[in-house]
Coordinates of C-alpha atoms and ligand atoms in Angstrom, one line a residue:
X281 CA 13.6 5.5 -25.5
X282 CA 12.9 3.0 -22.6
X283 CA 15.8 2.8 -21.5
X284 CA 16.5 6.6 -21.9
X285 CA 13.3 7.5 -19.7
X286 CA 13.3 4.9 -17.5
X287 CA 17.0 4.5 -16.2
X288 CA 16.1 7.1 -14.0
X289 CA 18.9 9.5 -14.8
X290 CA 17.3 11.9 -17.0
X291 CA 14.3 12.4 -15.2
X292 CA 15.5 13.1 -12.2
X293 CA 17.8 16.0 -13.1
X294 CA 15.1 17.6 -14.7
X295 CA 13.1 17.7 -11.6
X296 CA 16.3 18.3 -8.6
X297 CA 17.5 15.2 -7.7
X298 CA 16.2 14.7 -4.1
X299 CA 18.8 11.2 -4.2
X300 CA 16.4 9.6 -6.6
X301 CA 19.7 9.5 -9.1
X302 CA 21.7 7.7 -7.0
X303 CA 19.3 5.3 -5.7
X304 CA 17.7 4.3 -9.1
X305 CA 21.7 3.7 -10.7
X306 CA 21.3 1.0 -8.7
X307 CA 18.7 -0.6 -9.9
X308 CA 19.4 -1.9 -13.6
X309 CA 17.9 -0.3 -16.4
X310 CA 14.2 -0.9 -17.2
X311 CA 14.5 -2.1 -20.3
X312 CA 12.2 -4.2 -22.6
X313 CA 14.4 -6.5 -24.2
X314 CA 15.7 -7.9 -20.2
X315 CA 12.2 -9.7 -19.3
X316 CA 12.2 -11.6 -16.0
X317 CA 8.9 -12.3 -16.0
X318 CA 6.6 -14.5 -18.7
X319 CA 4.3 -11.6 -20.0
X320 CA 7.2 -9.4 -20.8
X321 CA 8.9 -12.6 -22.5
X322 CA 6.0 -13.5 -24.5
X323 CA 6.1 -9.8 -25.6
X324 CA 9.5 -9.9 -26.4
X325 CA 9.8 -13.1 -28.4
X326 CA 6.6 -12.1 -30.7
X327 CA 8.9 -8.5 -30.7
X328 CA 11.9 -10.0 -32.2
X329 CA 10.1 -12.7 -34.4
X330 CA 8.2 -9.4 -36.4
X331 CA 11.5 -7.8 -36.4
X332 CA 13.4 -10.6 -37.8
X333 CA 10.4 -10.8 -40.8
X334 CA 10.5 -7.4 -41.1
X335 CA 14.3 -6.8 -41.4
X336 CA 14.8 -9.8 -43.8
X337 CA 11.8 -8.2 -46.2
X338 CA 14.2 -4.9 -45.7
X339 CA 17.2 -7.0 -46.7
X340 CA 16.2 -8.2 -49.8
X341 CA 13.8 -5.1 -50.9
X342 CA 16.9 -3.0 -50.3
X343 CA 19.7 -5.5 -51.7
X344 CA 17.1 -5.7 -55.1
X345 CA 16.9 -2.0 -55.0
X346 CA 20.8 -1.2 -54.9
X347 CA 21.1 -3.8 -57.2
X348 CA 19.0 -2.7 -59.9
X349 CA 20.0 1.2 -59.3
X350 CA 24.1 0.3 -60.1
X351 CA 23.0 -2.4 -62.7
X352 CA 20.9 -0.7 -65.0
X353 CA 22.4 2.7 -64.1
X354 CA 22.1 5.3 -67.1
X355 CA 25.5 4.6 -68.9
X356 CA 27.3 7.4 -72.0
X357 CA 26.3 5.7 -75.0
X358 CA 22.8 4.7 -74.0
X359 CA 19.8 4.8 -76.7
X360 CA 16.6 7.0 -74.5
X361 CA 14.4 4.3 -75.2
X362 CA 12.0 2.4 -72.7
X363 CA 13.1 -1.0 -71.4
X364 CA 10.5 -3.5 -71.8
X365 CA 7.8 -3.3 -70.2
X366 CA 5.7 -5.9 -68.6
X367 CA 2.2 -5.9 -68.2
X368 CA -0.5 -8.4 -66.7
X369 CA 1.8 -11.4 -65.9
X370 CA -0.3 -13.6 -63.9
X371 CA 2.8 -15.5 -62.1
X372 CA 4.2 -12.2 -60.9
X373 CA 0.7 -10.5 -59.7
X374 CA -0.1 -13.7 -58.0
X375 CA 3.5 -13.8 -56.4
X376 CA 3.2 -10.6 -55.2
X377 CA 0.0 -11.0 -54.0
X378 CA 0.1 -14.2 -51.9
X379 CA 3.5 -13.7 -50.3
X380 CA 2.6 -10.6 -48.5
X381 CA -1.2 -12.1 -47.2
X382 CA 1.0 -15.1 -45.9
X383 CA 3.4 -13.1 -44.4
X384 CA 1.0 -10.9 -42.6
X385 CA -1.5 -13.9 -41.8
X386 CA 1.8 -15.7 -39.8
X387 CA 2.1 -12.4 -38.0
X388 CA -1.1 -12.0 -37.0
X389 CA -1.7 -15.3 -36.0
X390 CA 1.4 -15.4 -33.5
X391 CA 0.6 -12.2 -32.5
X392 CA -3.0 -13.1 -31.5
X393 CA -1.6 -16.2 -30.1
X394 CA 0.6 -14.2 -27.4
X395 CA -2.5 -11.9 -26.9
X396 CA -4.5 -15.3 -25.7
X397 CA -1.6 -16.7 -24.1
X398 CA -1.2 -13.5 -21.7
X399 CA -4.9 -12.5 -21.2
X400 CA -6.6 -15.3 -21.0
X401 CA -4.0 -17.5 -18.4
X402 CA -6.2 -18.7 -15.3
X403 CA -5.9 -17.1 -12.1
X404 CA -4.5 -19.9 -10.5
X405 CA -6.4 -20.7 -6.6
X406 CA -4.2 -19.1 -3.9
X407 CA -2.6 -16.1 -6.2
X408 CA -2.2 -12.8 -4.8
X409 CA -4.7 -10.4 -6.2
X410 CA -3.9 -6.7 -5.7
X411 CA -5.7 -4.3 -6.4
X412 CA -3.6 -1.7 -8.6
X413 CA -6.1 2.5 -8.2
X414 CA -4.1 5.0 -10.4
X415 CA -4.6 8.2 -9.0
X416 CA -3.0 11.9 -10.3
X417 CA 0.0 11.6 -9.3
X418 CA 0.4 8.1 -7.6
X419 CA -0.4 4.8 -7.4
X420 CA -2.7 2.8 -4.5
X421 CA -1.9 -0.9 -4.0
X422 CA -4.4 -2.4 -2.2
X423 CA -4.1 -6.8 -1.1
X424 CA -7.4 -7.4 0.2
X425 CA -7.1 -10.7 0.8
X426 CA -4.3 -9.6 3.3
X427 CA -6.0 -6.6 4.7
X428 CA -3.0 -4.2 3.7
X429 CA -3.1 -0.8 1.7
X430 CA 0.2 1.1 1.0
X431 CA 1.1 3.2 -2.4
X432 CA 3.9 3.5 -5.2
X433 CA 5.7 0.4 -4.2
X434 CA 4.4 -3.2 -5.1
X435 CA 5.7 -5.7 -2.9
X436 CA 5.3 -9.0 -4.7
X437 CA 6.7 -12.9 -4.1
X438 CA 8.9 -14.5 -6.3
X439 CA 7.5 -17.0 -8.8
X440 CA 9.7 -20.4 -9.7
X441 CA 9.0 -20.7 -13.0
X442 CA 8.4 -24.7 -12.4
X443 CA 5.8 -23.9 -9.7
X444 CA 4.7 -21.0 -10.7
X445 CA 3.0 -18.0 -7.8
X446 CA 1.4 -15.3 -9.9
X447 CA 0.1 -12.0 -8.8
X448 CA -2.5 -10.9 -10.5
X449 CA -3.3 -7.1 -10.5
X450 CA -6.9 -5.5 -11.0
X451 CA -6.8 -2.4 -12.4
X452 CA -9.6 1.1 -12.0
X453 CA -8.6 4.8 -11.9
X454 CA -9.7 7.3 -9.4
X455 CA -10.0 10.3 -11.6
X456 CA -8.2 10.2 -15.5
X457 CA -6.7 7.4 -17.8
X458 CA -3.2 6.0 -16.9
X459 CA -1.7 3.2 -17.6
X460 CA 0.4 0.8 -15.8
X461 CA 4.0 0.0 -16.9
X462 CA 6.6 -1.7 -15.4
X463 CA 8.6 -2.7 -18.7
X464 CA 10.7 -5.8 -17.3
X465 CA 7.7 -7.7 -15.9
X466 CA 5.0 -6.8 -18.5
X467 CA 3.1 -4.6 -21.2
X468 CA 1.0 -1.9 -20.7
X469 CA -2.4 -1.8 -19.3
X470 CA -4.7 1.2 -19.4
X471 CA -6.2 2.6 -15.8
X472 CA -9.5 3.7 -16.5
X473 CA -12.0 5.4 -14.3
X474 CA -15.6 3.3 -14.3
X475 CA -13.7 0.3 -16.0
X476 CA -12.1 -2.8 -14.2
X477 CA -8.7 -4.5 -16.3
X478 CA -6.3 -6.8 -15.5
X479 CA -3.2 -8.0 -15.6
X480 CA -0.6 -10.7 -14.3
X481 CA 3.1 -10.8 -13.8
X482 CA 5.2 -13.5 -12.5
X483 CA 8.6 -12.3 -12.0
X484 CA 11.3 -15.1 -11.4
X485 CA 14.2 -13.0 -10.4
X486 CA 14.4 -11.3 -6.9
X487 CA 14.8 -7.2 -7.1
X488 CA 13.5 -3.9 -8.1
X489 CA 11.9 -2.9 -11.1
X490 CA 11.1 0.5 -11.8
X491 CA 8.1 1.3 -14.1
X492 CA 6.1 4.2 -14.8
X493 CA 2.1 6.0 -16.0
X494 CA 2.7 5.4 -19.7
X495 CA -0.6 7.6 -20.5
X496 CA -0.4 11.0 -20.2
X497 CA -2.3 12.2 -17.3
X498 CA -1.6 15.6 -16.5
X499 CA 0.9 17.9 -15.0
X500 CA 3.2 15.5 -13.1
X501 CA 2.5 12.4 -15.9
X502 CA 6.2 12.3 -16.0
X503 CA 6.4 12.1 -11.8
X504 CA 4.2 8.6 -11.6
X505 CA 6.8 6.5 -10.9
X506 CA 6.1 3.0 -9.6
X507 CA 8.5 0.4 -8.2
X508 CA 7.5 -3.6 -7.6
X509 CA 9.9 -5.2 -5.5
X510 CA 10.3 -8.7 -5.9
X511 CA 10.8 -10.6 -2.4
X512 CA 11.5 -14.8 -2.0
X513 CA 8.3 -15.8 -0.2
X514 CA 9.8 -15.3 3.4
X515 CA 10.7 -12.3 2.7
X516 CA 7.3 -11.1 1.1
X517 CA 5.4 -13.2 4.0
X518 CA 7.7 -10.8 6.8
X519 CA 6.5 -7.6 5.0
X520 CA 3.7 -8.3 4.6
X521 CA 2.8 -9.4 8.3
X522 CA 4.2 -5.9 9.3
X523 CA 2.1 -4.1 6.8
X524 CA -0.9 -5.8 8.6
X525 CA -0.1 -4.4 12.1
X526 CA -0.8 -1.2 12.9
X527 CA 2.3 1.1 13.7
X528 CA 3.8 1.4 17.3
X529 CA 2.6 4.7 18.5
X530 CA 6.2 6.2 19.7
X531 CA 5.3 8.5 23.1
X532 CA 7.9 11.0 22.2
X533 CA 6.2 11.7 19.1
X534 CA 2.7 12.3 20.4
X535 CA 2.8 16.2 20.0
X536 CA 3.7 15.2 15.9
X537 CA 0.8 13.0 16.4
X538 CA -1.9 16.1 17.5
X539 CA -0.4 18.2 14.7
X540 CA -1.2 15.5 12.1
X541 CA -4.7 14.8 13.6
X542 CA -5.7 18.5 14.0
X543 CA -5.1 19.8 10.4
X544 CA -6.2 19.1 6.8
X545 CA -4.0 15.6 6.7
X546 CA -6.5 13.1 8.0
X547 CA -9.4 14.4 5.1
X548 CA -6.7 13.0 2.7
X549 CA -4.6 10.5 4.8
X550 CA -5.1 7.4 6.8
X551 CA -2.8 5.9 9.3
X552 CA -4.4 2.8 11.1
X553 CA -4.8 3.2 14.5
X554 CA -5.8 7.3 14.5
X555 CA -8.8 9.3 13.6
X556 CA -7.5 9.9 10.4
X557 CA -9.2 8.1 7.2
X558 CA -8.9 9.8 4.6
X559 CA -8.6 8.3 1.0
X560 CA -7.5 10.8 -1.4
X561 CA -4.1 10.5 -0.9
X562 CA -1.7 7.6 0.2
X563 CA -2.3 5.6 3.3
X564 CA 0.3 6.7 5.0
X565 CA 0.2 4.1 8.2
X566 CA 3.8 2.6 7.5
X567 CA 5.1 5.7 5.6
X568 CA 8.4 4.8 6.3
X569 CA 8.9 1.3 5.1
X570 CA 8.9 2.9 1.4
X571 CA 12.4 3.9 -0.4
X572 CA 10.7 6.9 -2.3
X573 CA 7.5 9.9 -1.4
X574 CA 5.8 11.4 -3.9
X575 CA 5.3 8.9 -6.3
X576 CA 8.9 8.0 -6.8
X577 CA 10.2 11.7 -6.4
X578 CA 12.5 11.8 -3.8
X579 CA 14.4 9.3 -1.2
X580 CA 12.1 8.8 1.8
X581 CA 14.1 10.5 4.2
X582 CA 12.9 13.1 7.3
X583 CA 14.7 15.8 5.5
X584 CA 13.0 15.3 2.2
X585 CA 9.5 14.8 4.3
X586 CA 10.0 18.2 5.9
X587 CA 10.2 19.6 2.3
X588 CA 7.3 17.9 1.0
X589 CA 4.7 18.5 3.9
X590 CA 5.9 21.8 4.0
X591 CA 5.1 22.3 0.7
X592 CA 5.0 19.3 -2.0
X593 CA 5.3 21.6 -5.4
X594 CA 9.4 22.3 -4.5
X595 CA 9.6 18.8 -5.4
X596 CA 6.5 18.7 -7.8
X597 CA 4.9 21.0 -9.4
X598 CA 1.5 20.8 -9.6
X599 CA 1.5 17.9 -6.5
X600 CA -2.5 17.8 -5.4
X601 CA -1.4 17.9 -2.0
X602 CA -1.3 21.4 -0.4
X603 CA 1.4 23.2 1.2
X604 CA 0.8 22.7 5.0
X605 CA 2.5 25.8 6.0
X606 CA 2.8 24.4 9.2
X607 CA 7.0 25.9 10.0
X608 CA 8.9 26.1 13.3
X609 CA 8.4 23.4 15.8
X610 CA 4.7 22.0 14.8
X611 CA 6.4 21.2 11.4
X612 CA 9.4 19.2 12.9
X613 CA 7.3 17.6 15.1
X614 CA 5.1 16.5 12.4
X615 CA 8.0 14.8 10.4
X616 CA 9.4 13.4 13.4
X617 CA 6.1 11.3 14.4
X618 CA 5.8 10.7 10.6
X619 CA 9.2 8.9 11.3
X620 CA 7.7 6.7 13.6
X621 CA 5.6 5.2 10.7
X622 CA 7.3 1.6 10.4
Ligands
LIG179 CU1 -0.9 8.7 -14.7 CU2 0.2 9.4 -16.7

């Protein structure tokens, strides 16, 4: 199912493509039994050790049970009468009494184990906190110790698993429950409004992991895709340095520029550096330095812009965002000083 959902494919036919099909083939499958990071691998190992208990119990209930059905099969020549049967024998009862309560005591004690293990780990001094808003439909990353604010795509460093850089991610909703999934670096973790959680990851190989709202949240549920890119610490340090800048006003896009800051964009938008502040939707301030709009909808590309401000429910239905009507010239200028946003 994980890998169904998640390897991008499926979903995006259902909803046009927008190049979100071709992008996301390359990016491999987001599936739970490839962990690269140790929450995920905790999960996995206590995964496979219940499965292995589980499937031997199934083994040799099943092997018993084929056994005794060609065994003592009903044969021609057979009296009707009873076998045997056995009543009260305290060895048996107490057999089939203990073994189970063992059984289920080893599995709850390595499961609660792992639980410790994952929740309780220290935030080590010097970790990147981020802090993770779940909105309808999309996601708001916010590093405050960094001063930056962006949406859908978590940039994070690299952890060396023998020195070990953690990000740890705090968690609150803006409106309804979600939950945060991104199934190669960790579990699940409900988003929910008034309530602070948290989690950690520590991925140790470089890349992109696609995850995904795992709580149904309305409409476009299905359309609150996330992505955590996983940088070597230069490379997180150079992104995140021009995160921290505001963006290079371009002169040639300074009509784009009055469009945007005369309509209803700046109540829901902010780009650094403007009169627009708004914090309903996603800052917008280096728009273009993300693969994907809309929550993982479509390739960031002008063309795909121009459909969405023009009117965001041709790529997803039900999008909070209004249709800007805007057309003709004010709408092309618009995209192109969007394009500016590095
Ligand atoms: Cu957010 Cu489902």
């Amino acid at each position: 199912m994980t890998i169904a959902v998640l390897g991008g494919a499926p979903v995006a036919a259902w909803a046009g493509d927008w190049g979100m099909g071709e992008s996301n083939a390359k990016i491999p499958p987001s599936s739970i039994f490839n962990p690269v990071s140790t929450p995920a691998r905790e999960i996995d190992t206590v995964a496979f050790f219940a499965i292995a208990i589980t499937a031997t119990i199934f083994l040799i209930v099943a092997s018993l049970l084929a056994y005794s059905v060609l065994r003592f099969r009903a044969r021609p020549g057979d009296d009707s009468r009873e076998p045997a049967q056995v009543y009260g024998s305290n060895p048996i009862e107490f057999a089939w009494t203990t073994v189970p309560i063992i059984i289920v005591f080893v599995l709850i004690l390595v499961t609660a184990r792992t639980i410790y293990m994952i929740q309780a780990a220290p935030r080590p001094p010097g970790a990147l906190s981020v802090q993770v808003i779940g909105h309808q439909w999309w996601w708001e990353f916010r590093y405050p110790a960094l001063g930056i604010v962006t949406a859908n795509e978590l940039h994070v460093p690299l952890s060396d698993r023998h020195s070990p850089t953690p990000t740890f991610l705090d968690l609150e909703s803006a409106d309804v429950a979600h939950s945060f999934w991104v199934p190669r670096l960790a579990g699940k973790t409900d988003v929910i409004p008034n309530k602070k959680n948290s989690m950690w990851i520590d991925p140790q190989v470089a890349g992109t992991y696609l995850g995904q709202c795992g709580e149904y949240c309305g409409t476009e549920h299905a359309m609150m895709l996330l992505r955590v890119i996983v940088e070597p610490r230069a490379d997180f340090e150079r992104w995140a340095a021009a995160q921290k800048n505001p963006p290079v006003l371009d002169a040639a896009a300074s009509h784009g520029r009055i469009v945007f800051e005369s309509t209803a964009c700046v109540n829901c938008h902010t780009i650094r550096g403007t009169a627009a502040d708004g914090r309903f939707g996603p800052d917008l301030t280096h728009l273009m330095a993300r693969e994907t709009i809309g929550a993982g909808v479509a390739m960031n590309t002008p063309a795909h812009l121009k459909i969405w401000v023009n009117d965001p429910s041709q790529m997803k239905p039900g999008a909070l965002m209004p249709a800007m009507n805007l057309g003709g010239k004010d709408l092309d200028d618009l995209v192109a000083y969007l394009a500016t946003l590095r």
